[in-house]
Coordinates of C-alpha atoms and ligand atoms in Angstrom, one line a residue:
M1 CA 53.0 -12.4 166.6
L2 CA 52.5 -9.1 165.8
A3 CA 55.4 -7.5 164.3
A4 CA 57.6 -4.3 166.5
C5 CA 58.3 -1.7 165.4
T6 CA 62.0 -0.2 166.9
I7 CA 63.1 2.8 168.2
D8 CA 65.9 4.2 167.2
S9 CA 67.2 7.4 168.4
K10 CA 69.4 8.2 166.1
K11 CA 67.6 8.3 163.4
P12 CA 66.6 11.5 162.0
A13 CA 63.4 11.8 161.7
D14 CA 61.3 11.1 158.8
G15 CA 58.4 13.5 159.4
D16 CA 58.4 17.3 161.6
G17 CA 62.1 16.6 163.6
D18 CA 61.7 20.3 164.3
F19 CA 62.1 19.7 167.6
A20 CA 64.5 21.3 168.5
P21 CA 64.3 23.1 172.2
S22 CA 66.3 25.9 173.6
L23 CA 67.2 24.6 177.1
P24 CA 68.0 26.3 180.3
P25 CA 71.5 26.3 181.8
A26 CA 71.5 22.7 183.3
P27 CA 69.4 23.3 187.0
P28 CA 72.2 22.6 190.1
V29 CA 70.6 20.5 192.5
L30 CA 69.4 17.7 190.6
R31 CA 66.8 15.3 193.4
P32 CA 65.8 11.3 193.2
L33 CA 62.3 12.4 191.3
P34 CA 59.6 11.5 193.7
I35 CA 57.3 8.5 192.9
P36 CA 53.6 9.1 194.5
S37 CA 52.7 6.1 196.3
V38 CA 50.3 4.0 194.7
S39 CA 47.0 3.2 196.8
T40 CA 45.7 0.2 199.1
P41 CA 42.0 0.6 199.7
S42 CA 41.9 -0.7 203.2
Q43 CA 38.7 -2.9 203.4
G44 CA 37.8 -2.7 199.6
V45 CA 37.8 1.2 200.2
H46 CA 41.2 3.7 198.4
R47 CA 40.7 6.3 201.5
L48 CA 41.9 9.9 200.8
V49 CA 42.3 12.5 203.3
A50 CA 42.8 15.6 201.9
A51 CA 44.5 18.2 204.4
V52 CA 47.5 21.5 204.3
G53 CA 50.5 20.4 204.4
S54 CA 53.9 21.7 203.8
T55 CA 57.1 20.5 201.5
Q56 CA 59.6 20.8 199.3
I57 CA 59.1 22.1 196.0
L58 CA 62.2 24.5 196.2
P59 CA 65.5 23.0 197.7
D60 CA 65.6 23.4 200.8
I61 CA 62.5 25.4 201.2
N62 CA 59.6 24.9 203.3
T63 CA 55.6 25.2 201.4
T64 CA 52.8 25.4 203.1
T65 CA 50.5 22.9 200.7
W66 CA 47.9 21.5 199.9
G67 CA 48.1 17.4 199.1
F68 CA 45.6 14.0 200.4
N69 CA 47.6 11.2 202.6
G70 CA 50.1 14.0 202.0
P71 CA 51.4 17.4 202.6
F72 CA 51.1 17.5 198.1
L73 CA 49.9 15.7 196.0
G74 CA 48.1 12.1 196.3
P75 CA 49.0 8.8 196.3
T76 CA 48.2 6.7 192.9
I77 CA 44.0 4.8 192.4
R78 CA 44.9 2.3 190.6
L79 CA 42.1 0.0 189.0
S80 CA 41.0 -2.0 186.9
R81 CA 38.7 -2.4 184.0
G82 CA 35.4 -4.5 185.7
E83 CA 36.4 -3.8 189.2
D84 CA 33.4 -2.6 191.9
C85 CA 35.8 0.5 193.5
V86 CA 34.9 3.1 196.4
I87 CA 37.6 6.2 196.8
E88 CA 36.2 7.9 200.3
C89 CA 37.5 11.1 200.4
E90 CA 37.6 13.2 203.7
N91 CA 38.2 16.7 203.4
R92 CA 40.1 18.1 206.6
L93 CA 40.4 21.2 204.5
P94 CA 39.4 24.9 206.0
E95 CA 37.1 25.3 203.3
D96 CA 34.7 23.4 200.5
T97 CA 36.3 21.2 198.8
A98 CA 35.6 18.4 195.9
I99 CA 37.0 16.1 194.2
H100 CA 36.3 14.4 190.3
C101 CA 37.4 11.7 188.2
H102 CA 39.0 13.1 184.9
G103 CA 38.0 11.3 182.1
M104 CA 36.1 7.8 185.1
L105 CA 32.8 7.0 183.1
L106 CA 30.5 7.4 186.1
P107 CA 26.9 7.6 187.0
A108 CA 26.4 11.8 188.3
P109 CA 26.1 11.3 191.2
M110 CA 29.2 9.7 192.0
D111 CA 30.8 12.4 189.7
G112 CA 33.1 14.4 192.0
G113 CA 31.0 17.6 190.9
P114 CA 31.0 20.9 191.8
H115 CA 27.3 20.0 193.5
S116 CA 29.3 17.4 195.0
P117 CA 30.5 19.8 198.1
I118 CA 32.4 18.5 200.6
R119 CA 32.4 20.0 204.2
P120 CA 36.0 20.3 205.8
N121 CA 36.0 18.0 208.4
E122 CA 33.2 15.5 206.2
T123 CA 33.3 12.3 204.1
W124 CA 32.4 11.3 200.5
R125 CA 32.1 9.1 199.2
A126 CA 31.7 7.1 195.8
E127 CA 31.2 4.1 194.4
F128 CA 31.6 2.8 191.0
R129 CA 31.5 -0.3 188.8
V130 CA 35.0 1.1 186.9
E131 CA 34.0 0.2 183.0
Q132 CA 36.6 1.6 180.4
P133 CA 39.9 0.7 179.1
A134 CA 43.4 0.7 180.2
A135 CA 43.9 4.9 180.6
T136 CA 45.7 6.9 182.8
L137 CA 43.9 9.1 184.3
W138 CA 43.8 11.8 187.1
Y139 CA 41.6 13.1 190.1
H140 CA 41.6 16.7 191.4
P141 CA 39.3 19.3 193.1
H142 CA 36.0 20.6 191.5
I143 CA 34.5 22.5 194.1
H144 CA 32.9 26.6 191.7
G145 CA 34.9 29.1 191.5
R146 CA 38.2 27.3 193.7
T147 CA 39.7 24.2 192.0
G148 CA 42.4 26.7 190.2
V149 CA 43.7 27.6 194.0
Q150 CA 42.9 24.5 195.4
A151 CA 44.4 22.7 192.1
Y152 CA 47.8 24.4 191.8
R153 CA 48.0 24.3 195.6
G154 CA 48.6 20.7 195.4
L155 CA 45.2 18.8 195.1
A156 CA 45.9 16.2 191.9
G157 CA 46.4 12.5 191.8
M158 CA 46.5 10.1 189.1
I159 CA 44.9 7.4 188.7
I160 CA 45.6 3.9 186.8
I161 CA 43.3 2.4 184.4
D162 CA 44.0 -2.0 183.9
D163 CA 42.8 -3.9 181.7
D164 CA 43.3 -7.1 180.0
V165 CA 44.2 -5.8 176.1
E166 CA 46.8 -3.7 178.1
D167 CA 48.3 -6.3 180.2
T168 CA 48.8 -8.8 177.6
L169 CA 51.2 -5.8 175.8
D170 CA 55.1 -5.6 175.5
L171 CA 54.9 -2.9 177.1
P172 CA 56.3 -1.4 180.6
R173 CA 54.7 -1.7 182.9
D174 CA 56.7 -2.8 186.9
Y175 CA 55.2 1.0 188.5
G176 CA 58.9 3.2 189.0
V177 CA 61.1 1.6 187.9
D178 CA 59.9 1.5 184.4
D179 CA 56.0 3.3 184.7
I180 CA 56.7 6.5 185.6
P181 CA 54.1 8.7 185.9
V182 CA 55.5 12.5 185.5
V183 CA 52.8 14.8 186.8
I184 CA 52.9 18.2 185.5
M185 CA 52.3 21.5 188.0
D186 CA 54.0 25.3 188.2
A187 CA 54.0 27.6 190.7
N188 CA 55.3 30.6 191.1
F189 CA 56.1 31.7 194.8
T190 CA 57.0 34.8 197.4
S191 CA 60.0 36.2 197.8
D192 CA 60.1 33.6 201.2
G193 CA 58.8 31.2 199.1
Q194 CA 55.3 30.3 199.8
L195 CA 53.6 29.5 196.6
D196 CA 52.4 33.2 195.4
E197 CA 48.7 33.6 195.1
N198 CA 48.0 36.6 193.1
L199 CA 45.8 36.4 190.3
D200 CA 46.6 37.3 186.9
L201 CA 44.6 39.0 185.2
T202 CA 45.0 37.5 181.9
V203 CA 46.2 33.8 182.6
G204 CA 45.7 33.3 186.3
L205 CA 47.5 30.9 188.2
Q206 CA 49.7 30.2 186.0
G207 CA 54.1 29.3 187.2
E208 CA 57.8 30.6 186.0
K209 CA 58.5 27.5 188.2
V210 CA 57.4 24.5 185.9
F211 CA 57.9 20.8 188.5
V212 CA 57.6 17.9 188.2
N213 CA 56.1 14.8 191.1
G214 CA 56.3 18.0 193.3
I215 CA 60.0 19.2 193.0
V216 CA 61.7 21.5 190.5
D217 CA 64.7 19.5 188.9
P218 CA 64.4 15.6 189.1
E219 CA 66.5 12.6 188.7
F220 CA 65.4 9.5 187.2
Q221 CA 67.0 7.0 187.2
A222 CA 66.3 4.7 184.3
T223 CA 67.5 1.0 185.0
T224 CA 66.2 -0.8 181.7
R225 CA 66.8 0.5 178.0
K226 CA 63.0 0.6 177.6
V227 CA 60.9 3.8 180.1
R228 CA 57.6 4.2 179.5
F229 CA 56.6 7.8 181.2
R230 CA 52.4 8.3 181.9
L231 CA 52.6 12.2 181.0
L232 CA 50.1 14.7 183.0
N233 CA 49.1 17.8 182.4
A234 CA 47.8 18.5 186.0
S235 CA 49.5 23.0 185.0
T236 CA 46.3 24.9 186.3
M237 CA 46.6 27.0 183.0
R238 CA 50.4 26.3 180.6
F239 CA 50.4 24.5 178.1
H240 CA 54.0 22.5 177.2
N241 CA 55.1 20.9 174.2
I242 CA 56.6 17.8 175.4
G243 CA 60.2 16.0 174.3
F244 CA 63.8 15.1 175.1
S245 CA 66.7 17.8 174.8
D246 CA 68.1 15.5 172.5
G247 CA 65.6 15.7 170.2
R248 CA 64.9 11.9 170.1
R249 CA 62.1 10.3 169.4
F250 CA 59.6 8.1 171.0
Y251 CA 56.2 6.2 170.8
S252 CA 53.5 7.7 171.6
I253 CA 51.1 4.7 172.8
A254 CA 48.1 6.5 174.6
S255 CA 45.8 9.3 175.6
D256 CA 43.4 10.6 178.0
T257 CA 41.7 7.3 177.9
G258 CA 43.7 5.0 176.4
L259 CA 46.0 3.4 174.4
L260 CA 45.9 4.4 170.4
G261 CA 45.4 2.3 168.0
S262 CA 48.9 2.0 166.4
P263 CA 51.9 3.9 167.9
R264 CA 52.9 7.5 167.0
K265 CA 56.2 8.0 165.9
V266 CA 56.8 11.3 167.1
D267 CA 59.5 13.9 168.2
S268 CA 56.9 15.7 170.9
V269 CA 53.5 15.5 171.8
R270 CA 50.9 18.8 172.6
L271 CA 50.0 18.8 176.5
G272 CA 46.9 21.1 178.1
P273 CA 45.9 21.7 180.8
G274 CA 44.2 18.0 182.1
E275 CA 45.8 16.1 178.9
R276 CA 47.2 13.1 179.1
N277 CA 49.7 11.4 177.5
E278 CA 51.7 7.9 177.6
I279 CA 54.6 7.5 175.6
V280 CA 57.7 4.7 175.4
V281 CA 61.7 6.5 175.4
E282 CA 64.6 3.7 175.0
I283 CA 67.4 5.2 176.8
Q284 CA 71.0 3.8 176.9
P285 CA 73.2 2.7 179.5
K286 CA 75.2 5.4 180.4
E287 CA 73.7 8.6 178.8
T288 CA 71.6 11.7 180.9
V289 CA 68.8 13.0 178.6
L290 CA 66.5 15.4 179.3
L291 CA 62.3 15.3 179.3
V292 CA 61.9 18.9 178.6
S293 CA 58.7 21.1 178.0
G294 CA 60.0 22.5 174.4
G295 CA 58.0 26.1 173.9
F296 CA 55.7 26.0 170.3
P297 CA 57.0 27.3 167.2
D298 CA 53.3 28.2 166.1
N299 CA 52.7 29.9 169.8
L300 CA 49.6 27.0 169.5
G301 CA 48.1 30.0 166.9
V302 CA 48.4 32.5 168.4
P303 CA 49.5 35.4 167.4
K304 CA 52.6 36.9 168.8
G305 CA 51.8 39.8 170.4
V306 CA 51.2 40.2 174.3
M307 CA 49.3 37.3 175.0
V308 CA 52.2 34.9 173.5
P309 CA 54.6 35.5 176.7
D310 CA 51.4 36.2 178.5
F311 CA 50.6 32.8 178.0
K312 CA 54.5 31.2 178.2
L313 CA 54.3 29.6 175.0
Q314 CA 58.1 30.3 173.8
E315 CA 59.5 29.2 177.4
T316 CA 61.3 26.4 178.1
A317 CA 61.9 23.7 180.9
T318 CA 63.4 20.8 181.8
L319 CA 61.1 18.4 183.6
V320 CA 62.9 15.6 184.3
T321 CA 67.1 14.5 184.2
I322 CA 67.1 11.5 183.3
R323 CA 70.0 8.6 183.4
G324 CA 71.1 5.9 181.8
T325 CA 71.7 2.6 184.2
T326 CA 75.4 2.2 185.1
H327 CA 74.4 -1.2 185.5
S328 CA 73.4 -3.8 182.4
P329 CA 69.2 -4.0 182.0
T330 CA 67.8 -5.5 184.2
S331 CA 64.3 -5.9 183.8
R332 CA 62.6 -7.9 181.7
H333 CA 62.4 -5.3 179.4
D334 CA 65.6 -5.1 178.4
D335 CA 64.8 -7.0 174.4
G336 CA 65.5 -4.0 172.4
A337 CA 63.8 -1.1 172.5
S338 CA 60.6 -2.0 171.0
V339 CA 57.0 -1.5 171.0
P340 CA 54.5 -3.4 169.5
A341 CA 53.2 -2.6 166.7
V342 CA 49.0 -2.4 167.1
L343 CA 48.4 -1.9 170.2
D344 CA 44.3 -1.3 171.0
P345 CA 42.6 -2.1 167.7
S346 CA 39.3 -1.4 169.0
A347 CA 40.2 2.1 169.8
A348 CA 41.1 2.3 165.7
A349 CA 37.3 1.5 164.6
P350 CA 35.1 3.6 163.4
V351 CA 32.2 4.5 165.0
D352 CA 29.4 5.2 163.3
L353 CA 27.9 8.7 163.7
S354 CA 25.2 8.4 161.1
E355 CA 22.4 8.4 162.4
A356 CA 24.4 11.1 166.2
R357 CA 22.6 14.1 166.7
E358 CA 24.9 17.5 166.2
R359 CA 25.0 20.5 169.3
S360 CA 27.5 23.3 168.7
F361 CA 30.0 25.0 171.8
E362 CA 31.1 28.3 171.0
L363 CA 34.1 29.4 173.6
N364 CA 34.0 33.2 174.3
T365 CA 36.7 34.6 176.6
F366 CA 35.1 33.2 179.7
E367 CA 31.4 31.6 178.7
I368 CA 30.4 28.9 175.9
N369 CA 26.7 30.1 174.4
G370 CA 27.3 33.2 175.6
Q371 CA 26.0 32.1 178.9
A372 CA 29.1 32.2 182.5
M373 CA 27.6 29.0 184.3
D374 CA 24.9 28.9 186.6
M375 CA 25.2 25.6 189.7
H376 CA 21.3 26.1 189.1
R377 CA 21.0 25.5 185.4
I378 CA 20.5 22.6 183.5
D379 CA 22.3 23.4 180.1
F380 CA 20.9 20.4 178.4
A381 CA 20.2 16.8 179.6
I382 CA 20.3 13.7 177.2
D383 CA 17.7 10.9 176.2
H384 CA 18.8 9.0 174.4
S385 CA 22.2 6.5 174.6
D386 CA 23.7 7.3 171.1
P387 CA 27.3 8.7 169.9
E388 CA 26.9 12.3 169.4
I389 CA 28.5 15.4 167.2
W390 CA 30.0 18.3 169.2
W391 CA 31.3 21.3 167.3
V392 CA 33.1 23.6 169.3
T393 CA 34.2 26.3 168.2
N394 CA 37.5 29.1 169.5
G395 CA 35.2 32.3 168.7
N396 CA 38.4 34.4 170.5
S397 CA 41.7 35.3 168.0
D398 CA 44.8 35.6 170.3
W399 CA 42.8 32.9 173.6
I400 CA 43.7 29.3 173.8
H401 CA 40.8 26.9 175.6
N402 CA 41.2 23.3 176.4
F403 CA 37.5 21.8 176.3
H404 CA 36.9 19.1 178.4
V405 CA 33.9 17.1 179.0
H406 CA 33.2 14.4 182.1
N407 CA 31.3 10.6 181.9
C408 CA 32.8 10.6 178.2
A409 CA 35.5 9.7 175.4
F410 CA 36.2 11.4 171.8
Q411 CA 37.9 11.5 169.0
V412 CA 38.6 15.0 167.8
L413 CA 37.3 14.1 164.2
E414 CA 37.9 16.8 161.8
S415 CA 39.2 20.7 162.9
S416 CA 39.6 23.3 160.4
P417 CA 40.8 25.9 159.7
T418 CA 44.2 25.2 161.5
D419 CA 47.2 24.7 160.6
V420 CA 48.8 24.6 164.5
E421 CA 49.5 21.4 165.5
F422 CA 47.4 19.9 168.6
D423 CA 46.9 16.6 170.5
A424 CA 44.4 15.4 168.7
Y425 CA 44.6 11.6 168.3
G426 CA 43.0 8.5 169.7
W427 CA 40.1 8.9 171.9
K428 CA 40.7 11.7 174.4
D429 CA 38.4 13.8 177.1
T430 CA 40.5 16.7 176.6
V431 CA 41.0 18.9 173.5
T432 CA 43.0 22.2 172.6
I433 CA 41.9 24.6 170.7
P434 CA 43.6 27.2 169.4
P435 CA 42.2 30.5 168.4
G436 CA 39.1 30.3 165.8
V437 CA 39.3 26.6 165.9
T438 CA 36.5 24.8 165.5
V439 CA 36.8 20.8 166.2
K440 CA 34.7 18.5 165.0
L441 CA 34.3 15.5 168.0
G442 CA 32.8 12.1 168.1
V443 CA 31.7 11.7 171.5
L444 CA 30.5 8.4 173.6
F445 CA 29.1 9.1 177.1
G446 CA 28.9 6.5 180.6
Q447 CA 25.5 5.1 179.8
Y448 CA 24.5 5.9 183.3
R449 CA 20.7 7.6 184.1
N450 CA 20.3 9.8 186.2
R451 CA 18.3 13.4 186.5
H452 CA 19.3 15.0 190.0
Y453 CA 22.8 14.9 189.1
P454 CA 25.2 17.2 186.2
Y455 CA 27.7 17.0 184.5
M456 CA 30.2 18.8 183.6
Y457 CA 31.8 21.2 180.5
H458 CA 34.4 23.1 180.9
C459 CA 37.7 24.8 179.8
H460 CA 39.9 23.1 182.0
M461 CA 42.6 25.6 181.7
L462 CA 41.5 26.8 185.2
Y463 CA 41.4 29.6 185.7
H464 CA 38.6 30.0 183.3
E465 CA 36.0 27.1 184.2
D466 CA 37.1 29.7 188.3
Q467 CA 35.3 32.1 185.4
G468 CA 32.6 31.0 184.9
M469 CA 33.6 29.3 181.3
M470 CA 32.0 25.4 181.6
G471 CA 28.2 24.0 181.5
Q472 CA 26.0 21.3 182.5
F473 CA 24.2 18.4 181.4
M474 CA 22.1 16.0 182.9
M475 CA 22.2 11.8 181.2
I476 CA 18.3 11.5 181.7
N477 CA 15.8 9.2 180.7
K478 CA 13.3 9.5 177.8
G479 CA 10.4 11.4 179.4
E480 CA 12.2 12.2 182.2
S481 CA 12.4 15.9 183.1
P482 CA 16.5 17.5 185.1
E483 CA 15.7 18.7 188.5
L484 CA 18.2 19.2 190.7
D485 CA 19.0 17.3 193.5
T486 CA 17.0 19.4 196.2
A487 CA 19.9 18.0 198.7
Y488 CA 21.7 20.8 196.9
T489 CA 19.6 23.3 195.6
Q490 CA 18.2 24.3 199.3
D491 CA 21.1 24.1 200.7
P492 CA 22.7 28.0 201.5
R493 CA 25.8 27.5 201.5
N494 CA 25.2 26.5 197.6
V495 CA 26.5 29.4 195.6
R496 CA 23.6 31.3 193.4
G497 CA 25.5 31.6 189.9
L498 CA 29.7 32.3 190.2
H499 CA 31.3 32.9 193.2
G500 CA 28.6 32.9 196.1
H501 CA 27.1 36.3 194.2
Ligands
C2O1 CU1 39.1 18.0 185.2 CU2 35.0 19.0 185.5 O1 37.5 18.6 185.5
CU2 CU1 36.3 15.6 184.2
CU3 CU1 39.8 28.8 178.4

């Protein structure tokens, strides 16, 4: 039998213990935390319909928003490793969109990137086999130049992958009961309660109001002592340092693309736009505790000055008010709050990178390696099946970037030179890179080949991405050369370069 780690939230932190947010006043009106429904496939197809709707992100105010199968956000798509899945998305929006499964290893034509636009009133279909470990992924639009505003309006949903490894572990997994999706977004509102879409020229669409699963000030009733939260930072631009109002410690059990080798005991986790983290925390009967975004004591390495307030790096926000049940715990996870000492041993196994080919990327303002995204330029092609080493440098001295790569999972092997903390644990697909910092990534790719469709790599701060901070690579067979799909390149509706110019 495996030993178990016990959560002792009363014990003073032995590591950092510096998560001590100064909190905003208690929210006046609490509403129950909405739990996104789970998509049920009909005849094997997960159907998403993107449409305009109206929702009450703020209490009693109807805001026009976009959503999948509802006015805001979308259903959780639950998949099992090994399954053949079909996702269809119908576009009932007034403009083109695209739908990308972030974190998924899949063939490039199914990746839902900007080369797969869905025109209004058209339906796009992705079919692929799920070939990766249990994880919390997500889907969101990816139409070039409009991703930020479409996500801001509400187009995002969670994907949960299950597998046999995760299934045998004693972890909370009762969706909506003790396994809770936490989709974090933000917005500014106009005086009449509509989404303020005035683009700030520094931070794009970044909001003052932070909300979870579509509403501000949600309240979650914990009916078990051990609760798993699947944290997804679906913000277009905002970074969050997430912990609890009393600084209690908890376990981080999974990073972007799957379980950690073993749990980490922490008092906060840091998530840039696009990143995920699964945590397990103990909630006592009858207690009230807040899940909070507590600000960054180290400003994520951004020098003091105007960018710190611009990026809201010192601001705090209440994410979810959690109340322990007044009853005694009822679920099978009431046996004291522990998590297995070993989660996924294979996640901790080192990858052989001795023969790895290396590439470097410099992120600067809105460019990567001195170039802005061009939909018609393939930046490089990979014609082997080995892992690679990617050196990614944030060349800006006062901007943060959040680097994401499609169709892969990577480990952060090194970062230099920095004392700044950022989430670099486990297998990831998106990583925060503080100003001036270089990260060394060991990258494992999905092994599909296609010389007509590319995958993207980009900054996941969506304003940066939309401004052109993105590049494209192809996975091809040896001896082939990339040639973009003619259905795309010859369609006059498709943009050349940035924003259709
Ligand atoms: Cu979240 Cu290019 O994706
Ligand atoms: Cu992605
Ligand atoms: Cu960026």
